[in-house]
mmCIF file of C-alpha atoms in Angstrom:
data_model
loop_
_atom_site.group_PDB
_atom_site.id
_atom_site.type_symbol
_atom_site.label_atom_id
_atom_site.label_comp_id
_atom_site.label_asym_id
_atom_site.label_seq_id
_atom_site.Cartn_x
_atom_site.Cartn_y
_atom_site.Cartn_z
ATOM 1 C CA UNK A 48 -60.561 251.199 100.965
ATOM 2 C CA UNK A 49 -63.748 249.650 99.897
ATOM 3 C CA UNK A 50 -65.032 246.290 101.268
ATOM 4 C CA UNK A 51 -66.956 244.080 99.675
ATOM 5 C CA UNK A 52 -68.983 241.044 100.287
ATOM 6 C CA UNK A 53 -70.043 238.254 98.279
ATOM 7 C CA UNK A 54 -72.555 235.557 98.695
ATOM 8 C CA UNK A 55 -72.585 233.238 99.149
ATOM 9 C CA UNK A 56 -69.028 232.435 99.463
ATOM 10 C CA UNK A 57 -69.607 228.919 97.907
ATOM 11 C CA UNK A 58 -72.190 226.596 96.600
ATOM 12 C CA UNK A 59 -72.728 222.864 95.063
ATOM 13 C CA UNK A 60 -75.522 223.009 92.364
ATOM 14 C CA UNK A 61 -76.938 220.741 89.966
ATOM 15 C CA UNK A 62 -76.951 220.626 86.095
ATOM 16 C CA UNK A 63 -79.363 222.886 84.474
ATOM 17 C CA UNK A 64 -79.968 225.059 87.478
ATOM 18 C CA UNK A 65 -78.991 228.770 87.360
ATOM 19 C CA UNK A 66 -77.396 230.745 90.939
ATOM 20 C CA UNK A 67 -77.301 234.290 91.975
ATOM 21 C CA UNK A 68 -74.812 235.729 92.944
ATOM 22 C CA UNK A 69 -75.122 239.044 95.313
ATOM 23 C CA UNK A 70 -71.941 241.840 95.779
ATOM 24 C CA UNK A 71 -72.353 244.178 98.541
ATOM 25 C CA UNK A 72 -70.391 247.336 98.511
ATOM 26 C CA UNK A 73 -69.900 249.442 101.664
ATOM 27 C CA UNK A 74 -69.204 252.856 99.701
ATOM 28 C CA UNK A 75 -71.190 254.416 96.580
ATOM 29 C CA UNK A 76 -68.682 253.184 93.449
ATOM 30 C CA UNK A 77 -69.583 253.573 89.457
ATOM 31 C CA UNK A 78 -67.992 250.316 88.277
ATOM 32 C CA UNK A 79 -68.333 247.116 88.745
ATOM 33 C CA UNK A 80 -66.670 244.600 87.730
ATOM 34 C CA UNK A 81 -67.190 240.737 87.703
ATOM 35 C CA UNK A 82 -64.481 238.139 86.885
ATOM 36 C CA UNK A 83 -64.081 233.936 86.554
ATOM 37 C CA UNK A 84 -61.484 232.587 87.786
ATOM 38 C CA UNK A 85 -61.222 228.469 86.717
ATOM 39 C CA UNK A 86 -59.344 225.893 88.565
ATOM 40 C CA UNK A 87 -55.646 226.735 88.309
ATOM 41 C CA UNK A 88 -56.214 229.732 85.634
ATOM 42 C CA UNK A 89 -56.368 233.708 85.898
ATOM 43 C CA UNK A 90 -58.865 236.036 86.056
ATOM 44 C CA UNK A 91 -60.916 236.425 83.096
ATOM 45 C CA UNK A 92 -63.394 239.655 83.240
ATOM 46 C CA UNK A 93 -66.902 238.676 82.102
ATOM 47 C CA UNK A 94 -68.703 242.258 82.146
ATOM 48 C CA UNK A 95 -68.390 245.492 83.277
ATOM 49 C CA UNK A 96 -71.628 246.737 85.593
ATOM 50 C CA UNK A 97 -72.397 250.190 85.708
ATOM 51 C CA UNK A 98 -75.726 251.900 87.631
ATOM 52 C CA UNK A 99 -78.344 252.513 85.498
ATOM 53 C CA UNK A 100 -76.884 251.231 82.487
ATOM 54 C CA UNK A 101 -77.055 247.576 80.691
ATOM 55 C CA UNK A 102 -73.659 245.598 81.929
ATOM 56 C CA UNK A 103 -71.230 245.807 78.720
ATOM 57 C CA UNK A 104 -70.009 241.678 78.207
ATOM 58 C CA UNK A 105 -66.150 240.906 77.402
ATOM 59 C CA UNK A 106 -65.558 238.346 74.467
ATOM 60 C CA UNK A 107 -67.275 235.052 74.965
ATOM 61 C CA UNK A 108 -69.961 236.192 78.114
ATOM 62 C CA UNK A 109 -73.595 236.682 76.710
ATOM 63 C CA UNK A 110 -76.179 238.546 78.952
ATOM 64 C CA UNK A 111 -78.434 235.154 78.677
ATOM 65 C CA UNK A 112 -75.944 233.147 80.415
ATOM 66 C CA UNK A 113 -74.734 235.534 82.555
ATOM 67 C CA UNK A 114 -77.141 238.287 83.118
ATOM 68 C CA UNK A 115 -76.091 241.248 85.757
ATOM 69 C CA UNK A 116 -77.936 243.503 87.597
ATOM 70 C CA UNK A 117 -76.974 247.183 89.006
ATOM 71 C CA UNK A 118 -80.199 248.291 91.039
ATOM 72 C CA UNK A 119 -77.845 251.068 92.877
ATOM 73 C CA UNK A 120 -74.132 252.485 93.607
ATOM 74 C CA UNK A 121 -73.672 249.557 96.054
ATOM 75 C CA UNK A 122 -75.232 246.614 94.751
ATOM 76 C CA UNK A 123 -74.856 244.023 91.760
ATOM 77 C CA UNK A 124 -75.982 240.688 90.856
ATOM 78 C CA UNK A 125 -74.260 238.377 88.787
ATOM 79 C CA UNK A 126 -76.646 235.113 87.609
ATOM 80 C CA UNK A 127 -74.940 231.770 86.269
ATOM 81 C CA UNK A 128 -78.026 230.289 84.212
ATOM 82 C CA UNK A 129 -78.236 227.009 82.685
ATOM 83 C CA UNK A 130 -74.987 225.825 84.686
ATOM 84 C CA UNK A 131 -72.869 222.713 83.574
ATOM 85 C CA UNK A 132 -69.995 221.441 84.758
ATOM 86 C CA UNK A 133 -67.742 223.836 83.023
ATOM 87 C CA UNK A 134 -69.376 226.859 84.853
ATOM 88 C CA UNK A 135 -67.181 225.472 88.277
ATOM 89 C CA UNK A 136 -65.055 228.137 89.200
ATOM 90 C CA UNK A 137 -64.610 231.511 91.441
ATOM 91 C CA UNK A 138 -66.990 234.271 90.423
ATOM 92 C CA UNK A 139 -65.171 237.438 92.060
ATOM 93 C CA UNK A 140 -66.225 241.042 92.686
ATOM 94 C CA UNK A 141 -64.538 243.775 92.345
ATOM 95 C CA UNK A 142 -64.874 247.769 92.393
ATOM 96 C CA UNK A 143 -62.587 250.702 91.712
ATOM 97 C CA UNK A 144 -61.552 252.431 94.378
ATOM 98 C CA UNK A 145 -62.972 255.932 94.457
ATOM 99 C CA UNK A 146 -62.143 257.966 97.226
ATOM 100 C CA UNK A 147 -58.292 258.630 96.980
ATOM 101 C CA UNK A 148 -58.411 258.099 93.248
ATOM 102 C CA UNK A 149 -55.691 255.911 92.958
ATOM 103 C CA UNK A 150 -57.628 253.628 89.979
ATOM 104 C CA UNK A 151 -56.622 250.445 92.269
ATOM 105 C CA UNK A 152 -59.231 247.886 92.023
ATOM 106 C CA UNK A 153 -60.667 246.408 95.377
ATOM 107 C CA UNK A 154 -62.138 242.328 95.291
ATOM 108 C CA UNK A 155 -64.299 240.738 97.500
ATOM 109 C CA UNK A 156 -63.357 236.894 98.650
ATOM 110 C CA UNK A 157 -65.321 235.135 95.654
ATOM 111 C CA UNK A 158 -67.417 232.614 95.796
ATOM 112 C CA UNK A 159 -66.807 228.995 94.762
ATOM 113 C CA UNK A 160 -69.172 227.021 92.697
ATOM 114 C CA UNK A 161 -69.028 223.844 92.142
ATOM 115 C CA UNK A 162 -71.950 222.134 89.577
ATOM 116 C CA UNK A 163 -72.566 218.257 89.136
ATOM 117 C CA UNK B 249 -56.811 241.537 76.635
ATOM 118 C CA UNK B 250 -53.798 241.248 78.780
ATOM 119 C CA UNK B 251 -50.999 243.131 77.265
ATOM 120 C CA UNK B 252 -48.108 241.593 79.486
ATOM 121 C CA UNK B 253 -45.672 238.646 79.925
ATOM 122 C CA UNK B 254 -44.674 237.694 82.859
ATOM 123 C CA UNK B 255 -42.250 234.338 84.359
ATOM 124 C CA UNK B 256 -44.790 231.469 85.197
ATOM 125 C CA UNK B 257 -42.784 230.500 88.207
ATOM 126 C CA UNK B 258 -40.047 231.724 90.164
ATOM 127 C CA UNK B 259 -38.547 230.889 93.879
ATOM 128 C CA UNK B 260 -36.905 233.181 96.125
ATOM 129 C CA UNK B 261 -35.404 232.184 99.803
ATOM 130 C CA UNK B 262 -37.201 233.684 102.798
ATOM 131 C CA UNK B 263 -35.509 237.055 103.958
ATOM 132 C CA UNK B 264 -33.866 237.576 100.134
ATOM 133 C CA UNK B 265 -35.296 240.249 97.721
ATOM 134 C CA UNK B 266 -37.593 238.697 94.967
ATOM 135 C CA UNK B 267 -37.819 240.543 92.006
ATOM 136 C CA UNK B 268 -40.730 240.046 89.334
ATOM 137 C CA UNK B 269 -40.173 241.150 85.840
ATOM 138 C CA UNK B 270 -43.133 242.386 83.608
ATOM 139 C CA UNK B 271 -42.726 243.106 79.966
ATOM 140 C CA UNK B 272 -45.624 245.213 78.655
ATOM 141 C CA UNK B 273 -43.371 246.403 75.096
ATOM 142 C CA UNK B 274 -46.632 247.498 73.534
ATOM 143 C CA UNK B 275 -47.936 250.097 76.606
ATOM 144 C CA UNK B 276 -49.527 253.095 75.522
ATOM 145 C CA UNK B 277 -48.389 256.819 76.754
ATOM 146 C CA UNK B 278 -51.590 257.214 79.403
ATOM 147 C CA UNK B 279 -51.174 253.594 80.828
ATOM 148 C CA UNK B 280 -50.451 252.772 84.047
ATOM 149 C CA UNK B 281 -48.449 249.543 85.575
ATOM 150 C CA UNK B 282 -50.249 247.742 88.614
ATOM 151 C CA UNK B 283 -49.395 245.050 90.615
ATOM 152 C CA UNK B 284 -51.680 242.816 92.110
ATOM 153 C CA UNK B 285 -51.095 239.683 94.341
ATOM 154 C CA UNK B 286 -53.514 236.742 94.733
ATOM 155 C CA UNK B 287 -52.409 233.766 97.866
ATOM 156 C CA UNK B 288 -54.477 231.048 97.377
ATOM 157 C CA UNK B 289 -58.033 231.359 97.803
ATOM 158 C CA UNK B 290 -58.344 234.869 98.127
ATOM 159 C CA UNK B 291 -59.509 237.855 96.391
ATOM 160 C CA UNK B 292 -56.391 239.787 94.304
ATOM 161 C CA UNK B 293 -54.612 242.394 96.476
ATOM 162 C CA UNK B 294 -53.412 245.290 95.385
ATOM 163 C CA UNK B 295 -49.860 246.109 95.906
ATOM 164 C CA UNK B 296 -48.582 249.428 94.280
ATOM 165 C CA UNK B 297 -48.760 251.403 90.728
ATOM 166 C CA UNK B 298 -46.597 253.831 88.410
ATOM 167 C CA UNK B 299 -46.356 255.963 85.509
ATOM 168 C CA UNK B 300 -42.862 256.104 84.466
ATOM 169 C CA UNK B 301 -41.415 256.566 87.843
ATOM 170 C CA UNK B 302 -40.422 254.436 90.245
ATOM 171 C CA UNK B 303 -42.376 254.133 93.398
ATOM 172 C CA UNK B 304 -42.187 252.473 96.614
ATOM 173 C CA UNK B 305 -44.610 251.576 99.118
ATOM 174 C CA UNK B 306 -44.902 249.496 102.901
ATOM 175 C CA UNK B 307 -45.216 246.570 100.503
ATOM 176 C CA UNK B 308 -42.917 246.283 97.460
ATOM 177 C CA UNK B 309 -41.050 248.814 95.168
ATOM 178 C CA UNK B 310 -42.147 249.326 91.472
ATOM 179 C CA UNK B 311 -38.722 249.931 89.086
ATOM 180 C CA UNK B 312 -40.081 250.978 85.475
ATOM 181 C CA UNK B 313 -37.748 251.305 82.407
ATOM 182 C CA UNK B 314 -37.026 254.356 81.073
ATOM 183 C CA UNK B 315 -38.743 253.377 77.935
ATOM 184 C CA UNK B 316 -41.785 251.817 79.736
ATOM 185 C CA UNK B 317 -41.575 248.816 78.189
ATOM 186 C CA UNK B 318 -40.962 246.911 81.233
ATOM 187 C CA UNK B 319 -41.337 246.762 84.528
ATOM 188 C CA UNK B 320 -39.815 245.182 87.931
ATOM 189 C CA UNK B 321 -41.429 244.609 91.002
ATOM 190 C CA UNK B 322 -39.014 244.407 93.979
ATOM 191 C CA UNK B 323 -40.428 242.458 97.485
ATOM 192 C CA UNK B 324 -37.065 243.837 99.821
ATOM 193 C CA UNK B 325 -37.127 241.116 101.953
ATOM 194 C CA UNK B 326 -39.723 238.014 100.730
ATOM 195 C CA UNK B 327 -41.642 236.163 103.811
ATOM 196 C CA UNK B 328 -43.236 232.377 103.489
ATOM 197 C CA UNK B 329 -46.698 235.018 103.760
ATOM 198 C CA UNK B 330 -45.434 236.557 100.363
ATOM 199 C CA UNK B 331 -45.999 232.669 98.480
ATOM 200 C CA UNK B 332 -48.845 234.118 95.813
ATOM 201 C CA UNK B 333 -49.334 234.557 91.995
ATOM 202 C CA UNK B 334 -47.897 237.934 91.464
ATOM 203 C CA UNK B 335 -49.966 239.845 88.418
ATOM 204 C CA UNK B 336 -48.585 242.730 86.129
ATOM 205 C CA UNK B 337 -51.414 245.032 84.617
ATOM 206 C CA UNK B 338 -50.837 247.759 82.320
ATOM 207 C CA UNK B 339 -54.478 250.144 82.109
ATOM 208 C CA UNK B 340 -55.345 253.582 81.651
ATOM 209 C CA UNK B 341 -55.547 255.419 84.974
ATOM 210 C CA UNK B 342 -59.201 255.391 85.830
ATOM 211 C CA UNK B 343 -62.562 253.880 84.140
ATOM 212 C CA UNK B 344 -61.233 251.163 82.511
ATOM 213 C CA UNK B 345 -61.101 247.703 82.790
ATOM 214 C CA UNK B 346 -58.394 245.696 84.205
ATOM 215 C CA UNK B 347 -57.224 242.284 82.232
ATOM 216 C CA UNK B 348 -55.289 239.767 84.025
ATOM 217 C CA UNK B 349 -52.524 237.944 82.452
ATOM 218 C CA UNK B 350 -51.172 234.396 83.747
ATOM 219 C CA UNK B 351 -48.763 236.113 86.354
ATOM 220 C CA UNK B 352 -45.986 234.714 87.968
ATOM 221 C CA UNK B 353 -46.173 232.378 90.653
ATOM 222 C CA UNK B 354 -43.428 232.786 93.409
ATOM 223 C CA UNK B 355 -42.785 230.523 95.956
ATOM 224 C CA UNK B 356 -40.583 231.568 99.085
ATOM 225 C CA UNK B 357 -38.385 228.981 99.803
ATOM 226 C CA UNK B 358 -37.701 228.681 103.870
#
């Protein structure tokens, strides 16, 4: 099973700042995925990140706001720009699992931000 | 978009099977039913998937309908560890995205 690590796992920013966040694969994997996950609600997938390709955006995520990176099989970036208070949540990871081909999806531990 | 209702809440007393019903009436022929678990503060965790037949892992059983249209996920015997929000997932097998629905939160009763 993939693991994969997230930092950082949590953060306290200020209005108007933007944060980066980094997801660190231990395998080679094609997709990427990044999710939000409010207070007390479910996952909602923001965009889909493959290598060498533009991330596609779900309904209601624009690249300017949330703009991803994909420099390699094992890497992403997901920045939160312009943050307000309604940006607080967990911003989680996640990969498909490729070696047994199963389709299960593997998540890192999220990280928690919190803006003022 | 999610594609499946699920309880919001349900309680089950420690050593007791819990069962957690999915409907997904509007599943296509190539998708797949997963089951994913999420305990507080932690990343989901996958717990098993099917087709149209049932299957059983170390963790839970999967019981699908024979018309697919809805699904049952059976913990044998619950444990106060197995308190998480229990998510239902219908997707095509590989290379698509997954969409979470509100799941059902079950809380094992000592």
């Amino acid at each position: 099973s993939a693991v994969i690590s997230q930092k950082p796992s949590r953060d306290i920013c200020q209005r108007g700042t933007s944060l980066t966040i980094q997801c660190q694969v231990d395998s080679q994997v094609t997709m990427m995925f990044w999710y939000r996950q409010q207070p007390g609600q479910s996952l909602t997938l923001i965009a889909t990140a493959n290598q060498g390709s533009e991330a596609t955006y779900e309904s209601g995520f624009v690249i300017d706001k949330f703009p991803i990176s994909r420099p390699n099989l094992t890497f992403s970036t997901l920045t939160v720009s312009n943050m307000s208070p309604e940006d607080s949540s967990i911003y989680l990871c996640s990969v498909e699992e490729q070696s047994t081909g199963s389709g299960e999806l593997f998540f890192g531990e999220g990280s928690r931000l919190t803006v003022l | 978009d999610a594609k499946t209702t699920q309880p919001p809440s349900m309680d089950c007393a420690e050593g007791r099977a819990a069962n957690l019903p999915c409907n997904h009436s509007t599943i296509s022929g190539n998708e797949y039913v997963y089951w994913y678990r999420q305990i507080h503060s932690q990343g989901p965790q996958y717990i098993i998937h099917g087709l149209k037949n049932n299957e059983t892992n170390e963790m839970a059983s999967l019981i699908i309908t024979e018309d697919r249209k809805s699904s049952t996920l059976i913990l044998p015997h619950a444990t106060l560890r197995d308190t998480a929000v229990y998510y239902c997932i219908v997707r095509p097998y590989t290379g698509n995205q997954f969409y979470f629905g509100t799941g059902t939160s079950l809380t094992v009763i000592p």
